[in-house]
């Protein structure tokens, strides 16, 4: 059975890559547009499956009964990500994320339709309770229905549960989940929205006081910060010469956190490994770099 079960959104990502500075209020025509499988939980799950190999990661999600949903399932299978238990519904179309990146590869704007997560219900999870009980680790997202989050807390709160906030707007539902989390990952904006603090140590004080065992805050070019009950550390990697797209880099980083936990790595080693995963994601136009593998990450670490 799968060691890691990932519960949450799967979507199609449609990303526009700006070749020149974006001008607001007018039509910008000099773009390259690409689509790929996405969704924060699905992205993390696929990255992790590429690190661990087939059969180790299972996705619990919902897609529409449409070509986009079939594309998502096909891409999951091709990456070795288990998706046999993903629901297919005719009630709603498959979720879509639309994003615009600036010429430097940074996300300029993004919008997502996550209504389909309402179909990830306690009843759906209960049908797959054997899979969940046998998992070593769970990954969840704050966009799950409140009743679903309560079901996970009541039935699987003794398992290590990971959560990636994913957006500053999701700070409020994340706050309601802190008591059941083992590891929380956020970028700097998300961490500030969650706590109202800007100082990393004060952010950590708040989060750890709520029962979270590990906090990881990514700082963009500034590296990353790790805090746990055992101590705190910060990692500042050498700067990258060029990034194709930042879309999906955070998801790859979180996959690195999960892999590192399964391998029993220290906080510092976890940051180094996860950063290498993110750096590989930055080199691809696709949300998940198809070249990501354990060997590829190890090669980055040796550089």
mmCIF file with all atom_site columns, C-alpha atoms in Angstrom, residues 117-280:
data_model
loop_
_atom_site.group_PDB
_atom_site.id
_atom_site.type_symbol
_atom_site.label_atom_id
_atom_site.label_alt_id
_atom_site.label_comp_id
_atom_site.label_asym_id
_atom_site.label_entity_id
_atom_site.label_seq_id
_atom_site.pdbx_PDB_ins_code
_atom_site.Cartn_x
_atom_site.Cartn_y
_atom_site.Cartn_z
_atom_site.occupancy
_atom_site.B_iso_or_equiv
_atom_site.pdbx_formal_charge
_atom_site.auth_seq_id
_atom_site.auth_comp_id
_atom_site.auth_asym_id
_atom_site.auth_atom_id
_atom_site.pdbx_PDB_model_num
ATOM 1   C CA . UNK A 1 117 ? -13.068 20.062 -3.879  1.00 0.00 ? 117 UNK A CA 1
ATOM 2   C CA . UNK A 1 118 ? -16.544 20.138 -2.311  1.00 0.00 ? 118 UNK A CA 1
ATOM 3   C CA . UNK A 1 119 ? -16.853 16.550 -3.579  1.00 0.00 ? 119 UNK A CA 1
ATOM 4   C CA . UNK A 1 120 ? -13.969 15.422 -1.365  1.00 0.00 ? 120 UNK A CA 1
ATOM 5   C CA . UNK A 1 121 ? -16.349 14.586 1.462   1.00 0.00 ? 121 UNK A CA 1
ATOM 6   C CA . UNK A 1 122 ? -16.053 12.541 4.670   1.00 0.00 ? 122 UNK A CA 1
ATOM 7   C CA . UNK A 1 123 ? -18.137 9.857  2.945   1.00 0.00 ? 123 UNK A CA 1
ATOM 8   C CA . UNK A 1 124 ? -15.660 9.688  0.078   1.00 0.00 ? 124 UNK A CA 1
ATOM 9   C CA . UNK A 1 125 ? -12.710 9.399  2.447   1.00 0.00 ? 125 UNK A CA 1
ATOM 10  C CA . UNK A 1 126 ? -14.529 6.801  4.540   1.00 0.00 ? 126 UNK A CA 1
ATOM 11  C CA . UNK A 1 127 ? -14.823 4.590  1.460   1.00 0.00 ? 127 UNK A CA 1
ATOM 12  C CA . UNK A 1 128 ? -11.029 4.621  1.326   1.00 0.00 ? 128 UNK A CA 1
ATOM 13  C CA . UNK A 1 129 ? -10.370 4.263  5.052   1.00 0.00 ? 129 UNK A CA 1
ATOM 14  C CA . UNK A 1 130 ? -8.206  1.159  4.566   1.00 0.00 ? 130 UNK A CA 1
ATOM 15  C CA . UNK A 1 131 ? -5.865  3.145  2.314   1.00 0.00 ? 131 UNK A CA 1
ATOM 16  C CA . UNK A 1 132 ? -5.764  5.998  4.828   1.00 0.00 ? 132 UNK A CA 1
ATOM 17  C CA . UNK A 1 133 ? -5.227  3.769  7.851   1.00 0.00 ? 133 UNK A CA 1
ATOM 18  C CA . UNK A 1 134 ? -2.257  2.053  6.200   1.00 0.00 ? 134 UNK A CA 1
ATOM 19  C CA . UNK A 1 135 ? -0.558  5.293  5.106   1.00 0.00 ? 135 UNK A CA 1
ATOM 20  C CA . UNK A 1 136 ? 2.491   6.505  7.014   1.00 0.00 ? 136 UNK A CA 1
ATOM 21  C CA . UNK A 1 137 ? 1.914   10.174 6.166   1.00 0.00 ? 137 UNK A CA 1
ATOM 22  C CA . UNK A 1 138 ? -0.995  12.300 4.947   1.00 0.00 ? 138 UNK A CA 1
ATOM 23  C CA . UNK A 1 139 ? -0.881  15.510 2.907   1.00 0.00 ? 139 UNK A CA 1
ATOM 24  C CA . UNK A 1 140 ? -3.942  17.755 3.029   1.00 0.00 ? 140 UNK A CA 1
ATOM 25  C CA . UNK A 1 141 ? -4.885  21.221 1.802   1.00 0.00 ? 141 UNK A CA 1
ATOM 26  C CA . UNK A 1 142 ? -6.841  24.002 3.542   1.00 0.00 ? 142 UNK A CA 1
ATOM 27  C CA . UNK A 1 143 ? -9.416  24.210 0.723   1.00 0.00 ? 143 UNK A CA 1
ATOM 28  C CA . UNK A 1 144 ? -10.982 20.918 1.767   1.00 0.00 ? 144 UNK A CA 1
ATOM 29  C CA . UNK A 1 145 ? -14.521 21.243 3.195   1.00 0.00 ? 145 UNK A CA 1
ATOM 30  C CA . UNK A 1 146 ? -14.604 21.904 6.939   1.00 0.00 ? 146 UNK A CA 1
ATOM 31  C CA . UNK A 1 147 ? -16.434 18.627 7.551   1.00 0.00 ? 147 UNK A CA 1
ATOM 32  C CA . UNK A 1 148 ? -13.710 16.745 5.676   1.00 0.00 ? 148 UNK A CA 1
ATOM 33  C CA . UNK A 1 149 ? -10.964 18.387 7.716   1.00 0.00 ? 149 UNK A CA 1
ATOM 34  C CA . UNK A 1 150 ? -12.842 17.470 10.906  1.00 0.00 ? 150 UNK A CA 1
ATOM 35  C CA . UNK A 1 151 ? -13.143 13.868 9.696   1.00 0.00 ? 151 UNK A CA 1
ATOM 36  C CA . UNK A 1 152 ? -9.389  13.711 9.101   1.00 0.00 ? 152 UNK A CA 1
ATOM 37  C CA . UNK A 1 153 ? -8.690  15.219 12.534  1.00 0.00 ? 153 UNK A CA 1
ATOM 38  C CA . UNK A 1 154 ? -10.971 12.758 14.324  1.00 0.00 ? 154 UNK A CA 1
ATOM 39  C CA . UNK A 1 155 ? -9.887  9.629  12.465  1.00 0.00 ? 155 UNK A CA 1
ATOM 40  C CA . UNK A 1 156 ? -6.263  10.235 11.451  1.00 0.00 ? 156 UNK A CA 1
ATOM 41  C CA . UNK A 1 157 ? -5.028  12.918 13.819  1.00 0.00 ? 157 UNK A CA 1
ATOM 42  C CA . UNK A 1 158 ? -2.446  10.491 15.204  1.00 0.00 ? 158 UNK A CA 1
ATOM 43  C CA . UNK A 1 159 ? -0.658  10.308 11.842  1.00 0.00 ? 159 UNK A CA 1
ATOM 44  C CA . UNK A 1 160 ? 1.922   12.837 10.616  1.00 0.00 ? 160 UNK A CA 1
ATOM 45  C CA . UNK A 1 161 ? -0.116  15.324 8.580   1.00 0.00 ? 161 UNK A CA 1
ATOM 46  C CA . UNK A 1 162 ? 1.558   17.835 6.235   1.00 0.00 ? 162 UNK A CA 1
ATOM 47  C CA . UNK A 1 163 ? -0.038  20.983 4.808   1.00 0.00 ? 163 UNK A CA 1
ATOM 48  C CA . UNK A 1 164 ? 1.179   23.582 2.314   1.00 0.00 ? 164 UNK A CA 1
ATOM 49  C CA . UNK A 1 165 ? -0.845  26.790 2.710   1.00 0.00 ? 165 UNK A CA 1
ATOM 50  C CA . UNK A 1 166 ? -0.655  27.584 -1.009  1.00 0.00 ? 166 UNK A CA 1
ATOM 51  C CA . UNK A 1 167 ? -1.903  31.207 -0.906  1.00 0.00 ? 167 UNK A CA 1
ATOM 52  C CA . UNK A 1 168 ? -2.142  34.051 1.651   1.00 0.00 ? 168 UNK A CA 1
ATOM 53  C CA . UNK A 1 169 ? -5.937  33.981 1.270   1.00 0.00 ? 169 UNK A CA 1
ATOM 54  C CA . UNK A 1 170 ? -5.925  30.474 2.754   1.00 0.00 ? 170 UNK A CA 1
ATOM 55  C CA . UNK A 1 171 ? -4.338  31.574 6.037   1.00 0.00 ? 171 UNK A CA 1
ATOM 56  C CA . UNK A 1 172 ? -7.672  31.561 7.895   1.00 0.00 ? 172 UNK A CA 1
ATOM 57  C CA . UNK A 1 173 ? -8.688  27.966 7.094   1.00 0.00 ? 173 UNK A CA 1
ATOM 58  C CA . UNK A 1 174 ? -5.091  26.907 7.724   1.00 0.00 ? 174 UNK A CA 1
ATOM 59  C CA . UNK A 1 175 ? -5.236  28.403 11.219  1.00 0.00 ? 175 UNK A CA 1
ATOM 60  C CA . UNK A 1 176 ? -8.163  26.107 11.995  1.00 0.00 ? 176 UNK A CA 1
ATOM 61  C CA . UNK A 1 177 ? -6.002  23.087 11.041  1.00 0.00 ? 177 UNK A CA 1
ATOM 62  C CA . UNK A 1 178 ? -2.856  23.845 13.020  1.00 0.00 ? 178 UNK A CA 1
ATOM 63  C CA . UNK A 1 179 ? -3.743  21.624 15.965  1.00 0.00 ? 179 UNK A CA 1
ATOM 64  C CA . UNK A 1 180 ? -3.595  18.481 13.800  1.00 0.00 ? 180 UNK A CA 1
ATOM 65  C CA . UNK A 1 181 ? -0.505  19.276 11.710  1.00 0.00 ? 181 UNK A CA 1
ATOM 66  C CA . UNK A 1 182 ? 2.893   17.669 11.974  1.00 0.00 ? 182 UNK A CA 1
ATOM 67  C CA . UNK A 1 183 ? 4.569   19.925 9.387   1.00 0.00 ? 183 UNK A CA 1
ATOM 68  C CA . UNK A 1 184 ? 3.399   23.243 7.944   1.00 0.00 ? 184 UNK A CA 1
ATOM 69  C CA . UNK A 1 185 ? 4.978   24.793 4.872   1.00 0.00 ? 185 UNK A CA 1
ATOM 70  C CA . UNK A 1 186 ? 4.387   28.404 3.837   1.00 0.00 ? 186 UNK A CA 1
ATOM 71  C CA . UNK A 1 187 ? 6.081   31.117 1.864   1.00 0.00 ? 187 UNK A CA 1
ATOM 72  C CA . UNK A 1 188 ? 6.864   34.402 3.582   1.00 0.00 ? 188 UNK A CA 1
ATOM 73  C CA . UNK A 1 189 ? 3.618   36.126 2.547   1.00 0.00 ? 189 UNK A CA 1
ATOM 74  C CA . UNK A 1 190 ? 1.530   33.158 3.672   1.00 0.00 ? 190 UNK A CA 1
ATOM 75  C CA . UNK A 1 191 ? 3.330   32.930 7.009   1.00 0.00 ? 191 UNK A CA 1
ATOM 76  C CA . UNK A 1 192 ? 2.771   36.643 7.648   1.00 0.00 ? 192 UNK A CA 1
ATOM 77  C CA . UNK A 1 193 ? -0.919  36.349 6.740   1.00 0.00 ? 193 UNK A CA 1
ATOM 78  C CA . UNK A 1 194 ? -1.261  33.399 9.120   1.00 0.00 ? 194 UNK A CA 1
ATOM 79  C CA . UNK A 1 195 ? 0.376   35.026 12.140  1.00 0.00 ? 195 UNK A CA 1
ATOM 80  C CA . UNK A 1 196 ? 0.397   38.782 11.583  1.00 0.00 ? 196 UNK A CA 1
ATOM 81  C CA . UNK A 1 197 ? 4.160   38.715 12.221  1.00 0.00 ? 197 UNK A CA 1
ATOM 82  C CA . UNK A 1 198 ? 7.097   39.524 9.946   1.00 0.00 ? 198 UNK A CA 1
ATOM 83  C CA . UNK A 1 199 ? 9.933   38.176 12.108  1.00 0.00 ? 199 UNK A CA 1
ATOM 84  C CA . UNK A 1 200 ? 10.586  34.510 11.326  1.00 0.00 ? 200 UNK A CA 1
ATOM 85  C CA . UNK A 1 201 ? 11.248  33.500 14.924  1.00 0.00 ? 201 UNK A CA 1
ATOM 86  C CA . UNK A 1 202 ? 8.040   35.142 16.135  1.00 0.00 ? 202 UNK A CA 1
ATOM 87  C CA . UNK A 1 203 ? 6.158   33.420 13.324  1.00 0.00 ? 203 UNK A CA 1
ATOM 88  C CA . UNK A 1 204 ? 7.636   30.115 14.479  1.00 0.00 ? 204 UNK A CA 1
ATOM 89  C CA . UNK A 1 205 ? 6.793   30.841 18.127  1.00 0.00 ? 205 UNK A CA 1
ATOM 90  C CA . UNK A 1 206 ? 3.122   31.226 17.230  1.00 0.00 ? 206 UNK A CA 1
ATOM 91  C CA . UNK A 1 207 ? 2.898   28.196 14.976  1.00 0.00 ? 207 UNK A CA 1
ATOM 92  C CA . UNK A 1 208 ? 4.810   25.808 17.237  1.00 0.00 ? 208 UNK A CA 1
ATOM 93  C CA . UNK A 1 209 ? 2.749   26.940 20.223  1.00 0.00 ? 209 UNK A CA 1
ATOM 94  C CA . UNK A 1 210 ? -0.339  25.640 18.410  1.00 0.00 ? 210 UNK A CA 1
ATOM 95  C CA . UNK A 1 211 ? 1.101   22.114 18.360  1.00 0.00 ? 211 UNK A CA 1
ATOM 96  C CA . UNK A 1 212 ? 2.760   22.029 14.944  1.00 0.00 ? 212 UNK A CA 1
ATOM 97  C CA . UNK A 1 213 ? 6.010   20.044 15.193  1.00 0.00 ? 213 UNK A CA 1
ATOM 98  C CA . UNK A 1 214 ? 7.815   21.516 12.173  1.00 0.00 ? 214 UNK A CA 1
ATOM 99  C CA . UNK A 1 215 ? 7.471   24.809 10.304  1.00 0.00 ? 215 UNK A CA 1
ATOM 100 C CA . UNK A 1 216 ? 9.162   25.558 7.001   1.00 0.00 ? 216 UNK A CA 1
ATOM 101 C CA . UNK A 1 217 ? 9.023   29.047 5.471   1.00 0.00 ? 217 UNK A CA 1
ATOM 102 C CA . UNK A 1 218 ? 10.374  29.570 1.956   1.00 0.00 ? 218 UNK A CA 1
ATOM 103 C CA . UNK A 1 219 ? 11.913  32.966 1.272   1.00 0.00 ? 219 UNK A CA 1
ATOM 104 C CA . UNK A 1 220 ? 12.317  32.997 -2.517  1.00 0.00 ? 220 UNK A CA 1
ATOM 105 C CA . UNK A 1 221 ? 15.898  33.946 -3.456  1.00 0.00 ? 221 UNK A CA 1
ATOM 106 C CA . UNK A 1 222 ? 16.551  34.384 0.285   1.00 0.00 ? 222 UNK A CA 1
ATOM 107 C CA . UNK A 1 223 ? 16.446  30.643 0.887   1.00 0.00 ? 223 UNK A CA 1
ATOM 108 C CA . UNK A 1 224 ? 14.325  28.912 3.514   1.00 0.00 ? 224 UNK A CA 1
ATOM 109 C CA . UNK A 1 225 ? 13.780  28.720 7.266   1.00 0.00 ? 225 UNK A CA 1
ATOM 110 C CA . UNK A 1 226 ? 13.122  25.671 9.436   1.00 0.00 ? 226 UNK A CA 1
ATOM 111 C CA . UNK A 1 227 ? 11.781  25.642 12.984  1.00 0.00 ? 227 UNK A CA 1
ATOM 112 C CA . UNK A 1 228 ? 10.924  22.680 15.184  1.00 0.00 ? 228 UNK A CA 1
ATOM 113 C CA . UNK A 1 229 ? 10.737  21.841 18.851  1.00 0.00 ? 229 UNK A CA 1
ATOM 114 C CA . UNK A 1 230 ? 14.412  20.805 18.545  1.00 0.00 ? 230 UNK A CA 1
ATOM 115 C CA . UNK A 1 231 ? 15.793  24.030 17.079  1.00 0.00 ? 231 UNK A CA 1
ATOM 116 C CA . UNK A 1 232 ? 15.822  26.456 14.172  1.00 0.00 ? 232 UNK A CA 1
ATOM 117 C CA . UNK A 1 233 ? 17.981  26.878 11.108  1.00 0.00 ? 233 UNK A CA 1
ATOM 118 C CA . UNK A 1 234 ? 18.123  28.836 7.853   1.00 0.00 ? 234 UNK A CA 1
ATOM 119 C CA . UNK A 1 235 ? 19.514  27.818 4.482   1.00 0.00 ? 235 UNK A CA 1
ATOM 120 C CA . UNK A 1 236 ? 20.617  30.309 1.819   1.00 0.00 ? 236 UNK A CA 1
ATOM 121 C CA . UNK A 1 237 ? 21.571  28.546 -1.430  1.00 0.00 ? 237 UNK A CA 1
ATOM 122 C CA . UNK A 1 238 ? 23.699  30.036 -4.212  1.00 0.00 ? 238 UNK A CA 1
ATOM 123 C CA . UNK A 1 239 ? 21.550  32.145 -6.563  1.00 0.00 ? 239 UNK A CA 1
ATOM 124 C CA . UNK A 1 240 ? 20.197  30.570 -9.735  1.00 0.00 ? 240 UNK A CA 1
ATOM 125 C CA . UNK A 1 241 ? 21.395  32.132 -12.977 1.00 0.00 ? 241 UNK A CA 1
ATOM 126 C CA . UNK A 1 242 ? 17.990  31.794 -14.648 1.00 0.00 ? 242 UNK A CA 1
ATOM 127 C CA . UNK A 1 243 ? 14.478  30.570 -13.855 1.00 0.00 ? 243 UNK A CA 1
ATOM 128 C CA . UNK A 1 244 ? 12.024  29.541 -16.568 1.00 0.00 ? 244 UNK A CA 1
ATOM 129 C CA . UNK A 1 245 ? 8.949   29.601 -14.321 1.00 0.00 ? 245 UNK A CA 1
ATOM 130 C CA . UNK A 1 246 ? 8.327   29.757 -10.590 1.00 0.00 ? 246 UNK A CA 1
ATOM 131 C CA . UNK A 1 247 ? 4.985   27.981 -11.018 1.00 0.00 ? 247 UNK A CA 1
ATOM 132 C CA . UNK A 1 248 ? 5.230   24.664 -9.225  1.00 0.00 ? 248 UNK A CA 1
ATOM 133 C CA . UNK A 1 249 ? 8.528   25.354 -7.447  1.00 0.00 ? 249 UNK A CA 1
ATOM 134 C CA . UNK A 1 250 ? 6.826   25.547 -4.065  1.00 0.00 ? 250 UNK A CA 1
ATOM 135 C CA . UNK A 1 251 ? 5.031   22.267 -4.736  1.00 0.00 ? 251 UNK A CA 1
ATOM 136 C CA . UNK A 1 252 ? 8.322   20.564 -5.581  1.00 0.00 ? 252 UNK A CA 1
ATOM 137 C CA . UNK A 1 253 ? 9.805   21.975 -2.368  1.00 0.00 ? 253 UNK A CA 1
ATOM 138 C CA . UNK A 1 254 ? 6.968   20.471 -0.330  1.00 0.00 ? 254 UNK A CA 1
ATOM 139 C CA . UNK A 1 255 ? 7.479   17.110 -2.014  1.00 0.00 ? 255 UNK A CA 1
ATOM 140 C CA . UNK A 1 256 ? 11.076  17.390 -0.848  1.00 0.00 ? 256 UNK A CA 1
ATOM 141 C CA . UNK A 1 257 ? 9.864   17.963 2.721   1.00 0.00 ? 257 UNK A CA 1
ATOM 142 C CA . UNK A 1 258 ? 7.785   14.793 2.596   1.00 0.00 ? 258 UNK A CA 1
ATOM 143 C CA . UNK A 1 259 ? 10.602  12.752 1.088   1.00 0.00 ? 259 UNK A CA 1
ATOM 144 C CA . UNK A 1 260 ? 13.035  14.064 3.694   1.00 0.00 ? 260 UNK A CA 1
ATOM 145 C CA . UNK A 1 261 ? 10.665  13.149 6.524   1.00 0.00 ? 261 UNK A CA 1
ATOM 146 C CA . UNK A 1 262 ? 10.342  9.601  5.221   1.00 0.00 ? 262 UNK A CA 1
ATOM 147 C CA . UNK A 1 263 ? 14.141  9.371  5.092   1.00 0.00 ? 263 UNK A CA 1
ATOM 148 C CA . UNK A 1 264 ? 14.604  10.822 8.591   1.00 0.00 ? 264 UNK A CA 1
ATOM 149 C CA . UNK A 1 265 ? 16.722  13.799 7.460   1.00 0.00 ? 265 UNK A CA 1
ATOM 150 C CA . UNK A 1 266 ? 17.660  16.660 9.778   1.00 0.00 ? 266 UNK A CA 1
ATOM 151 C CA . UNK A 1 267 ? 16.144  20.114 9.402   1.00 0.00 ? 267 UNK A CA 1
ATOM 152 C CA . UNK A 1 268 ? 19.183  21.484 7.564   1.00 0.00 ? 268 UNK A CA 1
ATOM 153 C CA . UNK A 1 269 ? 19.404  18.475 5.233   1.00 0.00 ? 269 UNK A CA 1
ATOM 154 C CA . UNK A 1 270 ? 15.661  18.752 4.611   1.00 0.00 ? 270 UNK A CA 1
ATOM 155 C CA . UNK A 1 271 ? 16.014  22.360 3.456   1.00 0.00 ? 271 UNK A CA 1
ATOM 156 C CA . UNK A 1 272 ? 18.930  21.492 1.180   1.00 0.00 ? 272 UNK A CA 1
ATOM 157 C CA . UNK A 1 273 ? 17.113  18.558 -0.422  1.00 0.00 ? 273 UNK A CA 1
ATOM 158 C CA . UNK A 1 274 ? 13.831  20.446 -0.817  1.00 0.00 ? 274 UNK A CA 1
ATOM 159 C CA . UNK A 1 275 ? 15.610  23.440 -2.352  1.00 0.00 ? 275 UNK A CA 1
ATOM 160 C CA . UNK A 1 276 ? 17.220  21.158 -4.927  1.00 0.00 ? 276 UNK A CA 1
ATOM 161 C CA . UNK A 1 277 ? 13.746  19.860 -5.835  1.00 0.00 ? 277 UNK A CA 1
ATOM 162 C CA . UNK A 1 278 ? 12.464  23.428 -6.227  1.00 0.00 ? 278 UNK A CA 1
ATOM 163 C CA . UNK A 1 279 ? 15.453  24.429 -8.361  1.00 0.00 ? 279 UNK A CA 1
ATOM 164 C CA . UNK A 1 280 ? 14.657  21.639 -10.799 1.00 0.00 ? 280 UNK A CA 1
#
